[in-house]
Every structure is written in C-alpha cells, then in structure tokens.
Coordinates of C-alpha atoms in Angstrom, one line a residue:
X86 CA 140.6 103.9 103.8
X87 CA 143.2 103.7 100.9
X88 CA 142.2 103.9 97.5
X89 CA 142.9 100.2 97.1
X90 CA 140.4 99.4 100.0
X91 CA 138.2 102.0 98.0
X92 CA 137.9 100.6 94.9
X93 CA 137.9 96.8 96.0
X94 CA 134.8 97.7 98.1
X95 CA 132.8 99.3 95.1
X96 CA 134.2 96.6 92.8
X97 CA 132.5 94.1 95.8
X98 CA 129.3 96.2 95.2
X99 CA 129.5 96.1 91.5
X100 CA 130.2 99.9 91.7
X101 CA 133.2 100.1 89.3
X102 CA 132.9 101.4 85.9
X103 CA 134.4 99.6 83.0
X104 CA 137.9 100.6 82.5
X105 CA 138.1 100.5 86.4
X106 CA 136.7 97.2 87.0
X107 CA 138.9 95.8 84.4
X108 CA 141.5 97.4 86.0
X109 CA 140.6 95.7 89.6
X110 CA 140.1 92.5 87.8
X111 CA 143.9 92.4 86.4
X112 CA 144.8 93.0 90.1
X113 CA 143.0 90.4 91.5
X114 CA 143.9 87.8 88.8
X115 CA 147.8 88.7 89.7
X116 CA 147.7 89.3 93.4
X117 CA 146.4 86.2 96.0
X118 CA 146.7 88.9 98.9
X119 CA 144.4 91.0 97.1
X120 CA 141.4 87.9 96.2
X121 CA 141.8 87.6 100.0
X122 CA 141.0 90.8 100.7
X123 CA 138.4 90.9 98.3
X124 CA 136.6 87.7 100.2
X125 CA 136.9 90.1 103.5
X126 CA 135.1 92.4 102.3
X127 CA 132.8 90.4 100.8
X128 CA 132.1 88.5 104.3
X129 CA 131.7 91.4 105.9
X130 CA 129.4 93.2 103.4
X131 CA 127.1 90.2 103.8
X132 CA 127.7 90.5 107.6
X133 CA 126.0 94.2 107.2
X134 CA 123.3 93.2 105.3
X135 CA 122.3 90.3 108.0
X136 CA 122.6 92.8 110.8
X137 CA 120.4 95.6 108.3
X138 CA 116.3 96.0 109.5
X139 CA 114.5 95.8 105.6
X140 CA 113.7 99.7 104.9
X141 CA 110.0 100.5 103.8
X142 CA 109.7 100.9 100.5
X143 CA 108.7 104.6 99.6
X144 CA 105.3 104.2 97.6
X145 CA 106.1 105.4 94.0
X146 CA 109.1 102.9 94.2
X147 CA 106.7 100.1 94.8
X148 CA 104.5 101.5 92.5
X149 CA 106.8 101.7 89.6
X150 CA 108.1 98.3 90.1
X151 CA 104.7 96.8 90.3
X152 CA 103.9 98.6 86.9
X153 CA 107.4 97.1 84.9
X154 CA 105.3 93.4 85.4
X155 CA 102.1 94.3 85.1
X156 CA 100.7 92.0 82.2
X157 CA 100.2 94.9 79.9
X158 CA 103.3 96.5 80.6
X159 CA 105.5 92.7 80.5
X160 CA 105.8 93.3 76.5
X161 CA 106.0 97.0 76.4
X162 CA 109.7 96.2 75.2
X163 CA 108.8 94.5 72.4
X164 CA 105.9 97.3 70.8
X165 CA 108.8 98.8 68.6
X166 CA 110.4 96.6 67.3
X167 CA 107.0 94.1 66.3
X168 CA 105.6 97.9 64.7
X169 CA 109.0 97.9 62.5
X170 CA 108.7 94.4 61.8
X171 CA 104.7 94.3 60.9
X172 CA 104.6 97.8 59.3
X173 CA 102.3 98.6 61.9
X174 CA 101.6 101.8 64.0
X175 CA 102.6 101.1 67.5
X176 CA 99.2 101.8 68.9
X177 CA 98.1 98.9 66.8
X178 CA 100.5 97.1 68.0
X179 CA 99.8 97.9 71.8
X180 CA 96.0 96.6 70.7
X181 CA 97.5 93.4 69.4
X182 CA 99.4 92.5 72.6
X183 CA 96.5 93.7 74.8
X184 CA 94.4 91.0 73.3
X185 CA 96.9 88.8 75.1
X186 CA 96.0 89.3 78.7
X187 CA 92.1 89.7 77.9
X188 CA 89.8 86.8 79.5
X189 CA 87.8 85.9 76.0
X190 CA 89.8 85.2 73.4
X191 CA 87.5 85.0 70.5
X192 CA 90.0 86.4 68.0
X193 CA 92.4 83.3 69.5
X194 CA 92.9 80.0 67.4
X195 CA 93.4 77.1 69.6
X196 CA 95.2 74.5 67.5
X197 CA 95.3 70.4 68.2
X198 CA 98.6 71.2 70.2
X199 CA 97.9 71.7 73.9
X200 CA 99.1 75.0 75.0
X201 CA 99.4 76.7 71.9
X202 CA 97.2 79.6 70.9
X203 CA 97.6 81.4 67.5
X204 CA 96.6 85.1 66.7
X205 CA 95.8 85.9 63.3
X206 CA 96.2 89.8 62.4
X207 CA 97.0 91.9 59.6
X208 CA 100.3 93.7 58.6
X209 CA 100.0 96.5 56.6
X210 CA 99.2 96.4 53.1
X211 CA 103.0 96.7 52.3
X212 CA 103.7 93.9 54.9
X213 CA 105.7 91.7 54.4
X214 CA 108.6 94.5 52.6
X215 CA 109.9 93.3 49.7
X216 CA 113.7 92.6 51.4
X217 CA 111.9 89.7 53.9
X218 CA 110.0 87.6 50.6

C-alpha cells in the first residue's frame, strides 16, 4: 500500500490529523482520479463492516457509556461553569441539578405554561457580581 492509498484510507476513517487532512482535502478537490478512489475505498470499507459479526462490548466500556447519560451525569458538563456564573460552590451546584431528576418536586414552581417548571435558588450573597447589573 502506497502512502497515497495510506492516507486516503485513514482520511476515509477520519484518521487524519489537521494539517494532513487539509492536506488530503486539497488533493481531492484538484484530482477526480483521486475522489474516485476515495469512493472505493469508502465502498469497500462499508463492504467490511456488513461482512463484520458485532464484537461484545467489554463491561467497563458499557459501563462507562451507560454512566456519560445517566440523568445525573447528562449535566455534569454544565456544574462549572453554572458555579462561576451563580458564585456558587460546585457541590451546591451538583445539589441544584440533582433536584432535577428527583420524583417530588416540592421546591419546583409549575407556572400557567404547560411544560415549564421553574426552580427558585439562591446565589451567593455577592451574586449577581457587580460587572452583570
């Protein structure tokens, strides 16, 4: 296999880092022969994954996924970022989202609009900073 043939295979399998891909991507833009390759190889990477058996996935693979959308773990992303914002410690803020997946509510406003649910809760006594008034 030539380098060519290399790099338009891991390009096909998104493989490529930056400065190569943009590289590949010149090439393909200037060269029909090589956009036809590409499609060959495409084909026949699709042709390997039809003919693949599905592997078992190794239990701590499964269970990692599973935990990334677990409903408490869904807005871990956001804990930061809503502690900067609220002046809040991010265990607070863990506490706060928490009450989001709970089955009572009672700290939950339920407006006239259907749907809607508001949560009232308290920033820190220097919330909101002076630069956000």
């Amino acid at each position: 296999m030539s380098n060519e043939d290399s790099q338009l295979l891991e390009y096909a399998l998104g493989n490529l880092a930056p400065a190569e891909l943009a590289d590949v991507e010149r090439q393909l833009e200037r060269s029909p022969d090589l956009r036809e390759q590409l499609r060959e190889v495409r084909a026949l990477l699709g042709t390997v994954v039809e003919c693949t058996e599905p592997s078992a996935v190794r239990p701590e693979v499964r269970e990692r996924l599973l935990e990334s959308v677990r409903q408490e773990s869904a807005l871990e992303g956001f804990v930061v970022r809503l502690a900067e914002l609220f002046d809040l410690g991010v265990e607070r803020i863990r506490d706060i989202l928490k009450s989001t997946h709970e089955e009572r509510r009672s700290d939950w406003e339920r407006p006239p609009a259907p749907g809607v649910e508001l949560l009232h809760f308290a920033g820190s006594p220097q919330w909101p900073p002076p630069d956000r008034l």
